[in-house]
């Protein structure tokens, strides 16, 4: 006979089972106490009472609970494998802070005693609202929640717990009768961690509480570790900012005395004629000073662009004029290195908008870098239009970029080392930041032994005006 055929509601079945669960639970607890006190007659009598309670439960289930309700869902996978439960039950369980939610005082008492015997700190709540209030004030490790309760049942309490960011990580074990397995499946689908059937088997109780506590503590460890990592990362950012601020302050303050040194050396010639040896030394000194000043300016500019503190000053620019200006600044370096400079600027290129100073420095850096690594070879600067962008390319005939260097050439202080010619590692970083600030892109290509090409694109305005200038080759 099924529950439906007998016309017995789940609530009535719940009320019939509760007293039997309490009889069994109290009998087992008293039997354990009697065993500890070495009273075998009492142990025997209490065991007979518990067995009688179990037989009555079995008869109740046989006559009023459908067979498929009693076993189908468990067989489908709700119940854990026996081996897993036995392993969990044998494992040491550290005490936890547990909350029992059940409207029946005797049920709460039986379960509390069991859990306190296992060393746990136990709090009880007589209703769903009482439980939520307690959870808002106390951090519990596990909640044992009865399904059948008046006013607010276990489903609603579970929904509140899992929808609250402060509580949703707490494992919830549903307390149910064997006839409520379908309801247990529904609760597990809604986020419950596990379930316990009445009457409570001590092995299962210990195993499932232990598994839930371990999961909670593992999550707590992860949360604490994540918080520590976040704190360390924040501290690292603060230290990096402090380091950068101090470095920028020192570097910025170096410019004034360095400029005084350069000007002072240059003024020496006005205070008397210099011989060739003195003039050569003065040239070396001023050249080194200007190189160092350029490095300082590059570093400060890179830092400003990385932090977003720099501002572009847009104006209408000519590609040909920009290239000519850059070549004029490196002409003496090309002559010293024996490098031939070749230009290939397409005819009729449109004007574009950009920051003249930053783009000029970009091309000077790229061409000077090409000259340094090319020596007695050729560096070609070309400009062409590609759809809605201008493409600038600097191609050299040097040894090429080593394959292992491609991943760092545009990084700050990412130095190239070819033929023992090492730069500061700031020039290409500046170029990349400057081009990207204009909405463009830059990349490098290289063939060992055949040279390298640095190409960059700068987007054109929506309606560009033509330069109306002939191209040059």
GROMACS .gro file of C-alpha atoms in nm:
model
  473
    1UNK     CA    1   0.000   0.000   0.000
    2UNK     CA    2   0.140   0.337  -0.093
    3UNK     CA    3   0.120   0.656   0.106
    4UNK     CA    4  -0.108   0.800  -0.158
    5UNK     CA    5  -0.339   0.498  -0.147
    6UNK     CA    6  -0.363   0.511   0.227
    7UNK     CA    7  -0.445   0.878   0.212
    8UNK     CA    8  -0.177   0.965   0.469
    9UNK     CA    9  -0.012   1.303   0.413
   10UNK     CA   10   0.366   1.359   0.448
   11UNK     CA   11   0.298   1.573   0.756
   12UNK     CA   12   0.110   1.288   0.929
   13UNK     CA   13   0.390   1.044   0.844
   14UNK     CA   14   0.638   1.294   0.985
   15UNK     CA   15   0.441   1.316   1.309
   16UNK     CA   16   0.420   0.935   1.335
   17UNK     CA   17   0.792   0.884   1.280
   18UNK     CA   18   0.922   1.156   1.514
   19UNK     CA   19   0.832   0.982   1.846
   20UNK     CA   20   0.980   0.656   1.719
   21UNK     CA   21   1.300   0.835   1.615
   22UNK     CA   22   1.322   0.987   1.962
   23UNK     CA   23   1.266   0.649   2.134
   24UNK     CA   24   1.542   0.494   1.925
   25UNK     CA   25   1.780   0.785   1.975
   26UNK     CA   26   1.739   0.812   2.351
   27UNK     CA   27   1.763   0.432   2.387
   28UNK     CA   28   2.095   0.427   2.200
   29UNK     CA   29   2.236   0.714   2.404
   30UNK     CA   30   2.130   0.555   2.735
   31UNK     CA   31   2.266   0.218   2.621
   32UNK     CA   32   2.605   0.375   2.554
   33UNK     CA   33   2.602   0.535   2.900
   34UNK     CA   34   2.504   0.203   3.059
   35UNK     CA   35   2.784   0.028   2.873
   36UNK     CA   36   3.033   0.285   3.004
   37UNK     CA   37   2.897   0.224   3.358
   38UNK     CA   38   2.928  -0.155   3.308
   39UNK     CA   39   2.558  -0.228   3.352
   40UNK     CA   40   2.499  -0.508   3.099
   41UNK     CA   41   2.136  -0.571   3.202
   42UNK     CA   42   2.041  -0.211   3.124
   43UNK     CA   43   2.232  -0.224   2.796
   44UNK     CA   44   2.036  -0.535   2.696
   45UNK     CA   45   1.699  -0.382   2.785
   46UNK     CA   46   1.769  -0.053   2.611
   47UNK     CA   47   1.887  -0.237   2.298
   48UNK     CA   48   1.556  -0.428   2.295
   49UNK     CA   49   1.366  -0.096   2.316
   50UNK     CA   50   1.566   0.049   2.027
   51UNK     CA   51   1.512  -0.266   1.817
   52UNK     CA   52   1.139  -0.247   1.884
   53UNK     CA   53   1.137   0.114   1.767
   54UNK     CA   54   1.317   0.018   1.447
   55UNK     CA   55   1.067  -0.262   1.378
   56UNK     CA   56   0.779  -0.020   1.425
   57UNK     CA   57   0.944   0.222   1.180
   58UNK     CA   58   0.989  -0.062   0.932
   59UNK     CA   59   0.620  -0.153   0.960
   60UNK     CA   60   0.523   0.211   0.916
   61UNK     CA   61   0.732   0.240   0.602
   62UNK     CA   62   0.605  -0.093   0.470
   63UNK     CA   63   0.238   0.005   0.498
   64UNK     CA   64   0.244   0.377   0.426
   65UNK     CA   65   0.552   0.451   0.211
   66UNK     CA   66   0.577   0.357  -0.153
   67UNK     CA   67   0.860   0.117  -0.228
   68UNK     CA   68   0.997   0.337  -0.503
   69UNK     CA   69   0.998   0.639  -0.267
   70UNK     CA   70   1.193   0.444  -0.008
   71UNK     CA   71   1.471   0.321  -0.233
   72UNK     CA   72   1.472   0.447  -0.590
   73UNK     CA   73   1.634   0.782  -0.531
   74UNK     CA   74   1.892   0.641  -0.291
   75UNK     CA   75   1.990   0.380  -0.549
   76UNK     CA   76   2.011   0.658  -0.806
   77UNK     CA   77   2.304   0.811  -0.626
   78UNK     CA   78   2.190   1.029  -0.337
   79UNK     CA   79   2.342   0.795  -0.079
   80UNK     CA   80   2.722   0.782  -0.065
   81UNK     CA   81   2.910   0.454  -0.124
   82UNK     CA   82   2.962   0.248   0.192
   83UNK     CA   83   3.343   0.247   0.148
   84UNK     CA   84   3.351   0.628   0.134
   85UNK     CA   85   3.135   0.659   0.445
   86UNK     CA   86   3.343   0.407   0.638
   87UNK     CA   87   3.664   0.591   0.550
   88UNK     CA   88   3.513   0.924   0.655
   89UNK     CA   89   3.381   0.777   0.980
   90UNK     CA   90   3.724   0.643   1.078
   91UNK     CA   91   3.900   0.973   1.005
   92UNK     CA   92   3.958   1.204   1.303
   93UNK     CA   93   3.701   1.483   1.316
   94UNK     CA   94   3.801   1.819   1.460
   95UNK     CA   95   3.523   1.980   1.669
   96UNK     CA   96   3.304   2.232   1.491
   97UNK     CA   97   3.039   2.493   1.562
   98UNK     CA   98   2.710   2.330   1.455
   99UNK     CA   99   2.352   2.460   1.429
  100UNK     CA  100   2.057   2.219   1.451
  101UNK     CA  101   1.726   2.346   1.310
  102UNK     CA  102   1.419   2.140   1.402
  103UNK     CA  103   1.077   2.237   1.537
  104UNK     CA  104   1.063   1.928   1.763
  105UNK     CA  105   1.243   1.982   2.097
  106UNK     CA  106   1.305   1.610   2.154
  107UNK     CA  107   1.456   1.569   1.807
  108UNK     CA  108   1.687   1.864   1.876
  109UNK     CA  109   1.787   1.717   2.210
  110UNK     CA  110   1.868   1.369   2.074
  111UNK     CA  111   2.081   1.505   1.791
  112UNK     CA  112   2.251   1.762   2.017
  113UNK     CA  113   2.357   1.490   2.261
  114UNK     CA  114   2.499   1.279   1.981
  115UNK     CA  115   2.701   1.567   1.840
  116UNK     CA  116   2.820   1.688   2.178
  117UNK     CA  117   2.946   1.336   2.251
  118UNK     CA  118   3.161   1.375   1.939
  119UNK     CA  119   3.308   1.696   2.080
  120UNK     CA  120   3.115   1.956   1.878
  121UNK     CA  121   2.975   2.283   2.008
  122UNK     CA  122   2.603   2.272   1.932
  123UNK     CA  123   2.340   2.545   1.908
  124UNK     CA  124   1.974   2.472   1.834
  125UNK     CA  125   1.700   2.669   1.660
  126UNK     CA  126   1.330   2.584   1.685
  127UNK     CA  127   1.226   2.744   1.355
  128UNK     CA  128   1.361   2.865   1.022
  129UNK     CA  129   1.340   3.231   1.122
  130UNK     CA  130   1.518   3.158   1.448
  131UNK     CA  131   1.792   2.979   1.252
  132UNK     CA  132   1.846   3.269   1.008
  133UNK     CA  133   1.867   3.516   1.296
  134UNK     CA  134   2.128   3.303   1.471
  135UNK     CA  135   2.328   3.259   1.149
  136UNK     CA  136   2.338   3.634   1.097
  137UNK     CA  137   2.500   3.674   1.440
  138UNK     CA  138   2.725   3.364   1.464
  139UNK     CA  139   2.961   3.194   1.221
  140UNK     CA  140   2.861   2.827   1.206
  141UNK     CA  141   3.062   2.551   1.040
  142UNK     CA  142   2.767   2.324   0.951
  143UNK     CA  143   2.387   2.357   0.965
  144UNK     CA  144   2.165   2.051   1.016
  145UNK     CA  145   1.824   2.148   0.877
  146UNK     CA  146   1.497   1.961   0.912
  147UNK     CA  147   1.275   1.961   0.604
  148UNK     CA  148   0.932   1.938   0.766
  149UNK     CA  149   0.876   2.251   0.978
  150UNK     CA  150   0.576   2.484   1.017
  151UNK     CA  151   0.578   2.849   0.911
  152UNK     CA  152   0.908   2.829   0.720
  153UNK     CA  153   1.005   2.481   0.600
  154UNK     CA  154   1.351   2.352   0.518
  155UNK     CA  155   1.324   2.443   0.148
  156UNK     CA  156   1.265   2.810   0.223
  157UNK     CA  157   1.538   2.824   0.487
  158UNK     CA  158   1.783   2.662   0.244
  159UNK     CA  159   1.686   2.913  -0.026
  160UNK     CA  160   1.755   3.203   0.211
  161UNK     CA  161   2.093   3.059   0.311
  162UNK     CA  162   2.212   2.996  -0.045
  163UNK     CA  163   2.098   3.340  -0.167
  164UNK     CA  164   2.294   3.523   0.106
  165UNK     CA  165   2.659   3.586   0.014
  166UNK     CA  166   2.756   3.580   0.381
  167UNK     CA  167   2.599   3.238   0.445
  168UNK     CA  168   2.597   3.049   0.115
  169UNK     CA  169   2.939   2.887   0.176
  170UNK     CA  170   2.818   2.713   0.496
  171UNK     CA  171   2.745   2.340   0.433
  172UNK     CA  172   2.383   2.246   0.499
  173UNK     CA  173   2.292   1.886   0.584
  174UNK     CA  174   1.922   1.811   0.542
  175UNK     CA  175   1.745   1.607   0.814
  176UNK     CA  176   1.478   1.383   0.667
  177UNK     CA  177   1.275   1.069   0.713
  178UNK     CA  178   1.346   0.781   0.477
  179UNK     CA  179   1.015   0.856   0.302
  180UNK     CA  180   1.139   1.206   0.208
  181UNK     CA  181   1.426   1.102  -0.022
  182UNK     CA  182   1.265   1.276  -0.318
  183UNK     CA  183   1.259   1.594  -0.113
  184UNK     CA  184   1.624   1.542  -0.018
  185UNK     CA  185   1.719   1.524  -0.386
  186UNK     CA  186   1.537   1.850  -0.441
  187UNK     CA  187   1.734   2.011  -0.156
  188UNK     CA  188   2.069   1.882  -0.281
  189UNK     CA  189   1.987   2.024  -0.624
  190UNK     CA  190   1.921   2.356  -0.448
  191UNK     CA  191   2.265   2.356  -0.284
  192UNK     CA  192   2.244   2.133   0.025
  193UNK     CA  193   2.570   1.952   0.099
  194UNK     CA  194   2.430   1.619   0.222
  195UNK     CA  195   2.144   1.457   0.414
  196UNK     CA  196   2.083   1.246   0.725
  197UNK     CA  197   1.787   1.011   0.762
  198UNK     CA  198   1.606   0.958   1.091
  199UNK     CA  199   1.684   0.769   1.308
  200UNK     CA  200   2.045   0.888   1.300
  201UNK     CA  201   2.305   0.616   1.252
  202UNK     CA  202   2.612   0.713   1.460
  203UNK     CA  203   2.857   0.610   1.185
  204UNK     CA  204   2.675   0.803   0.915
  205UNK     CA  205   2.632   1.100   1.146
  206UNK     CA  206   3.003   1.117   1.222
  207UNK     CA  207   3.104   1.060   0.859
  208UNK     CA  208   2.877   1.321   0.706
  209UNK     CA  209   2.946   1.584   0.970
  210UNK     CA  210   3.320   1.521   0.928
  211UNK     CA  211   3.305   1.549   0.548
  212UNK     CA  212   3.106   1.873   0.565
  213UNK     CA  213   3.340   2.023   0.824
  214UNK     CA  214   3.644   1.939   0.613
  215UNK     CA  215   3.486   2.102   0.309
  216UNK     CA  216   3.401   2.414   0.510
  217UNK     CA  217   3.751   2.438   0.655
  218UNK     CA  218   3.912   2.385   0.315
  219UNK     CA  219   3.707   2.672   0.179
  220UNK     CA  220   3.794   2.885   0.482
  221UNK     CA  221   4.163   2.816   0.418
  222UNK     CA  222   4.123   2.915   0.054
  223UNK     CA  223   3.937   3.230   0.152
  224UNK     CA  224   4.204   3.323   0.407
  225UNK     CA  225   4.481   3.252   0.156
  226UNK     CA  226   4.307   3.460  -0.110
  227UNK     CA  227   4.262   3.747   0.136
  228UNK     CA  228   4.630   3.722   0.230
  229UNK     CA  229   4.730   3.721  -0.137
  230UNK     CA  230   4.511   4.025  -0.198
  231UNK     CA  231   4.669   4.202   0.098
  232UNK     CA  232   5.019   4.109  -0.020
  233UNK     CA  233   4.938   4.227  -0.371
  234UNK     CA  234   4.805   4.556  -0.239
  235UNK     CA  235   5.117   4.599  -0.029
  236UNK     CA  236   5.336   4.514  -0.327
  237UNK     CA  237   5.157   4.776  -0.536
  238UNK     CA  238   5.212   5.031  -0.262
  239UNK     CA  239   5.582   4.943  -0.242
  240UNK     CA  240   5.616   4.957  -0.621
  241UNK     CA  241   5.452   5.298  -0.627
  242UNK     CA  242   5.681   5.416  -0.348
  243UNK     CA  243   5.981   5.281  -0.538
  244UNK     CA  244   5.870   5.443  -0.864
  245UNK     CA  245   5.795   5.774  -0.694
  246UNK     CA  246   6.135   5.775  -0.526
  247UNK     CA  247   6.313   5.676  -0.847
  248UNK     CA  248   6.130   5.943  -1.045
  249UNK     CA  249   6.210   6.203  -0.781
  250UNK     CA  250   6.579   6.112  -0.785
  251UNK     CA  251   6.593   6.091  -1.165
  252UNK     CA  252   6.404   6.419  -1.200
  253UNK     CA  253   6.642   6.592  -0.958
  254UNK     CA  254   6.941   6.464  -1.156
  255UNK     CA  255   6.848   6.671  -1.458
  256UNK     CA  256   6.938   7.010  -1.308
  257UNK     CA  257   7.295   6.927  -1.194
  258UNK     CA  258   7.357   6.724  -1.508
  259UNK     CA  259   7.249   7.014  -1.730
  260UNK     CA  260   7.484   7.240  -1.528
  261UNK     CA  261   7.772   6.999  -1.591
  262UNK     CA  262   7.706   6.993  -1.968
  263UNK     CA  263   7.675   7.371  -1.992
  264UNK     CA  264   7.984   7.418  -1.774
  265UNK     CA  265   8.196   7.192  -1.993
  266UNK     CA  266   8.077   7.366  -2.310
  267UNK     CA  267   8.161   7.708  -2.159
  268UNK     CA  268   8.524   7.608  -2.106
  269UNK     CA  269   8.604   7.685  -2.469
  270UNK     CA  270   8.493   8.046  -2.420
  271UNK     CA  271   8.748   8.096  -2.145
  272UNK     CA  272   9.049   8.016  -2.360
  273UNK     CA  273   9.163   7.821  -2.663
  274UNK     CA  274   9.167   7.445  -2.628
  275UNK     CA  275   9.414   7.216  -2.793
  276UNK     CA  276   9.299   6.916  -2.990
  277UNK     CA  277   9.334   6.676  -2.697
  278UNK     CA  278   9.136   6.903  -2.465
  279UNK     CA  279   8.868   6.958  -2.727
  280UNK     CA  280   8.834   6.581  -2.779
  281UNK     CA  281   8.795   6.525  -2.406
  282UNK     CA  282   8.535   6.803  -2.389
  283UNK     CA  283   8.342   6.643  -2.675
  284UNK     CA  284   8.346   6.307  -2.499
  285UNK     CA  285   8.229   6.466  -2.173
  286UNK     CA  286   7.944   6.664  -2.330
  287UNK     CA  287   7.841   6.368  -2.546
  288UNK     CA  288   7.824   6.140  -2.244
  289UNK     CA  289   7.633   6.402  -2.048
  290UNK     CA  290   7.377   6.448  -2.324
  291UNK     CA  291   7.338   6.071  -2.357
  292UNK     CA  292   7.273   6.044  -1.985
  293UNK     CA  293   7.029   6.335  -1.999
  294UNK     CA  294   6.846   6.163  -2.283
  295UNK     CA  295   6.821   5.843  -2.077
  296UNK     CA  296   6.677   6.040  -1.785
  297UNK     CA  297   6.420   6.208  -2.010
  298UNK     CA  298   6.328   5.873  -2.167
  299UNK     CA  299   6.277   5.713  -1.827
  300UNK     CA  300   6.060   5.998  -1.701
  301UNK     CA  301   5.854   5.999  -2.021
  302UNK     CA  302   5.803   5.622  -2.013
  303UNK     CA  303   5.689   5.640  -1.652
  304UNK     CA  304   5.447   5.921  -1.731
  305UNK     CA  305   5.295   5.737  -2.027
  306UNK     CA  306   5.265   5.410  -1.833
  307UNK     CA  307   5.080   5.587  -1.552
  308UNK     CA  308   4.853   5.777  -1.793
  309UNK     CA  309   4.981   6.109  -1.661
  310UNK     CA  310   5.114   6.223  -1.999
  311UNK     CA  311   4.908   6.425  -2.248
  312UNK     CA  312   4.934   6.422  -2.626
  313UNK     CA  313   4.942   6.758  -2.803
  314UNK     CA  314   4.773   6.697  -3.135
  315UNK     CA  315   4.842   6.892  -3.450
  316UNK     CA  316   4.825   6.828  -3.823
  317UNK     CA  317   5.143   6.656  -3.940
  318UNK     CA  318   5.315   6.565  -4.264
  319UNK     CA  319   5.475   6.221  -4.283
  320UNK     CA  320   5.754   6.346  -4.511
  321UNK     CA  321   5.838   6.638  -4.282
  322UNK     CA  322   5.840   6.411  -3.978
  323UNK     CA  323   6.081   6.168  -4.147
  324UNK     CA  324   6.310   6.452  -4.265
  325UNK     CA  325   6.328   6.594  -3.913
  326UNK     CA  326   6.416   6.257  -3.762
  327UNK     CA  327   6.688   6.188  -4.020
  328UNK     CA  328   6.844   6.530  -3.959
  329UNK     CA  329   6.888   6.440  -3.592
  330UNK     CA  330   7.068   6.112  -3.665
  331UNK     CA  331   7.266   6.218  -3.969
  332UNK     CA  332   7.591   6.266  -3.776
  333UNK     CA  333   7.551   5.925  -3.609
  334UNK     CA  334   7.496   5.761  -3.948
  335UNK     CA  335   7.808   5.931  -4.083
  336UNK     CA  336   8.018   5.812  -3.788
  337UNK     CA  337   7.892   5.453  -3.831
  338UNK     CA  338   7.923   5.458  -4.210
  339UNK     CA  339   7.554   5.387  -4.251
  340UNK     CA  340   7.366   5.489  -4.567
  341UNK     CA  341   7.022   5.637  -4.501
  342UNK     CA  342   6.758   5.581  -4.772
  343UNK     CA  343   6.401   5.717  -4.776
  344UNK     CA  344   6.104   5.574  -4.966
  345UNK     CA  345   5.802   5.800  -4.905
  346UNK     CA  346   5.497   5.735  -5.125
  347UNK     CA  347   5.354   6.025  -5.326
  348UNK     CA  348   5.035   6.208  -5.226
  349UNK     CA  349   5.017   6.085  -4.869
  350UNK     CA  350   4.744   6.251  -4.661
  351UNK     CA  351   4.813   6.465  -4.358
  352UNK     CA  352   4.744   6.309  -4.018
  353UNK     CA  353   4.711   6.427  -3.659
  354UNK     CA  354   4.949   6.348  -3.378
  355UNK     CA  355   5.195   6.472  -3.120
  356UNK     CA  356   5.493   6.596  -3.323
  357UNK     CA  357   5.743   6.574  -3.039
  358UNK     CA  358   5.659   6.216  -2.936
  359UNK     CA  359   5.637   6.083  -3.291
  360UNK     CA  360   5.963   6.256  -3.386
  361UNK     CA  361   6.137   6.097  -3.088
  362UNK     CA  362   5.986   5.763  -3.187
  363UNK     CA  363   6.138   5.777  -3.536
  364UNK     CA  364   6.471   5.907  -3.402
  365UNK     CA  365   6.485   5.614  -3.157
  366UNK     CA  366   6.399   5.359  -3.426
  367UNK     CA  367   6.645   5.496  -3.684
  368UNK     CA  368   6.925   5.548  -3.429
  369UNK     CA  369   6.871   5.193  -3.304
  370UNK     CA  370   6.890   5.061  -3.662
  371UNK     CA  371   7.211   5.256  -3.729
  372UNK     CA  372   7.372   5.128  -3.410
  373UNK     CA  373   7.309   4.764  -3.500
  374UNK     CA  374   7.376   4.802  -3.875
  375UNK     CA  375   7.711   4.981  -3.890
  376UNK     CA  376   7.844   4.999  -4.245
  377UNK     CA  377   7.518   4.902  -4.409
  378UNK     CA  378   7.189   5.057  -4.516
  379UNK     CA  379   6.887   5.180  -4.317
  380UNK     CA  380   6.571   5.245  -4.519
  381UNK     CA  381   6.279   5.456  -4.394
  382UNK     CA  382   5.957   5.402  -4.589
  383UNK     CA  383   5.606   5.548  -4.558
  384UNK     CA  384   5.294   5.424  -4.737
  385UNK     CA  385   4.919   5.436  -4.697
  386UNK     CA  386   4.730   5.120  -4.601
  387UNK     CA  387   4.355   5.176  -4.610
  388UNK     CA  388   4.280   5.413  -4.321
  389UNK     CA  389   4.632   5.418  -4.172
  390UNK     CA  390   4.983   5.530  -4.253
  391UNK     CA  391   5.252   5.263  -4.231
  392UNK     CA  392   5.602   5.372  -4.134
  393UNK     CA  393   5.883   5.117  -4.159
  394UNK     CA  394   6.249   5.128  -4.058
  395UNK     CA  395   6.446   4.846  -4.222
  396UNK     CA  396   6.815   4.775  -4.164
  397UNK     CA  397   7.074   4.532  -4.303
  398UNK     CA  398   7.223   4.439  -3.967
  399UNK     CA  399   7.254   4.094  -3.807
  400UNK     CA  400   6.885   4.080  -3.712
  401UNK     CA  401   6.711   4.041  -3.378
  402UNK     CA  402   6.786   3.718  -3.190
  403UNK     CA  403   6.478   3.496  -3.167
  404UNK     CA  404   6.496   3.482  -2.788
  405UNK     CA  405   6.482   3.864  -2.769
  406UNK     CA  406   6.146   3.916  -2.941
  407UNK     CA  407   5.950   3.866  -2.621
  408UNK     CA  408   6.122   4.155  -2.440
  409UNK     CA  409   6.237   4.414  -2.696
  410UNK     CA  410   5.941   4.647  -2.628
  411UNK     CA  411   5.954   4.601  -2.249
  412UNK     CA  412   6.099   4.864  -2.021
  413UNK     CA  413   6.470   4.781  -1.970
  414UNK     CA  414   6.431   4.494  -2.217
  415UNK     CA  415   6.774   4.524  -2.374
  416UNK     CA  416   6.899   4.387  -2.704
  417UNK     CA  417   7.250   4.250  -2.715
  418UNK     CA  418   7.384   4.206  -3.064
  419UNK     CA  419   7.757   4.220  -3.133
  420UNK     CA  420   7.807   4.352  -2.775
  421UNK     CA  421   7.599   4.664  -2.847
  422UNK     CA  422   7.365   4.704  -2.553
  423UNK     CA  423   7.116   4.988  -2.516
  424UNK     CA  424   6.931   5.124  -2.214
  425UNK     CA  425   6.616   4.926  -2.285
  426UNK     CA  426   6.404   5.244  -2.278
  427UNK     CA  427   6.400   5.358  -2.642
  428UNK     CA  428   6.177   5.083  -2.783
  429UNK     CA  429   5.954   5.089  -2.474
  430UNK     CA  430   5.899   5.461  -2.537
  431UNK     CA  431   5.823   5.394  -2.905
  432UNK     CA  432   5.560   5.133  -2.824
  433UNK     CA  433   5.386   5.352  -2.566
  434UNK     CA  434   5.392   5.658  -2.793
  435UNK     CA  435   5.247   5.471  -3.093
  436UNK     CA  436   4.978   5.302  -2.887
  437UNK     CA  437   4.886   5.638  -2.732
  438UNK     CA  438   4.804   5.750  -3.090
  439UNK     CA  439   4.579   5.447  -3.139
  440UNK     CA  440   4.839   5.271  -3.354
  441UNK     CA  441   5.051   4.959  -3.325
  442UNK     CA  442   5.415   4.862  -3.366
  443UNK     CA  443   5.583   4.530  -3.430
  444UNK     CA  444   5.920   4.391  -3.535
  445UNK     CA  445   6.026   4.134  -3.793
  446UNK     CA  446   6.369   3.987  -3.839
  447UNK     CA  447   6.563   3.735  -4.044
  448UNK     CA  448   6.898   3.630  -3.894
  449UNK     CA  449   7.179   3.769  -4.105
  450UNK     CA  450   6.944   3.972  -4.325
  451UNK     CA  451   6.839   4.256  -4.098
  452UNK     CA  452   6.531   4.370  -3.910
  453UNK     CA  453   6.222   4.577  -3.983
  454UNK     CA  454   6.026   4.783  -3.730
  455UNK     CA  455   5.690   4.884  -3.870
  456UNK     CA  456   5.425   5.099  -3.711
  457UNK     CA  457   5.080   5.216  -3.816
  458UNK     CA  458   4.914   5.546  -3.728
  459UNK     CA  459   4.540   5.582  -3.798
  460UNK     CA  460   4.430   5.861  -4.030
  461UNK     CA  461   4.157   6.110  -3.938
  462UNK     CA  462   3.808   6.059  -4.082
  463UNK     CA  463   3.860   6.314  -4.364
  464UNK     CA  464   4.237   6.360  -4.412
  465UNK     CA  465   4.377   6.636  -4.632
  466UNK     CA  466   4.638   6.542  -4.892
  467UNK     CA  467   4.996   6.665  -4.853
  468UNK     CA  468   5.005   6.722  -5.228
  469UNK     CA  469   5.376   6.641  -5.217
  470UNK     CA  470   5.570   6.410  -5.451
  471UNK     CA  471   5.706   6.090  -5.308
  472UNK     CA  472   6.079   6.032  -5.270
  473UNK     CA  473   6.301   5.729  -5.313
   0.00000   0.00000   0.00000
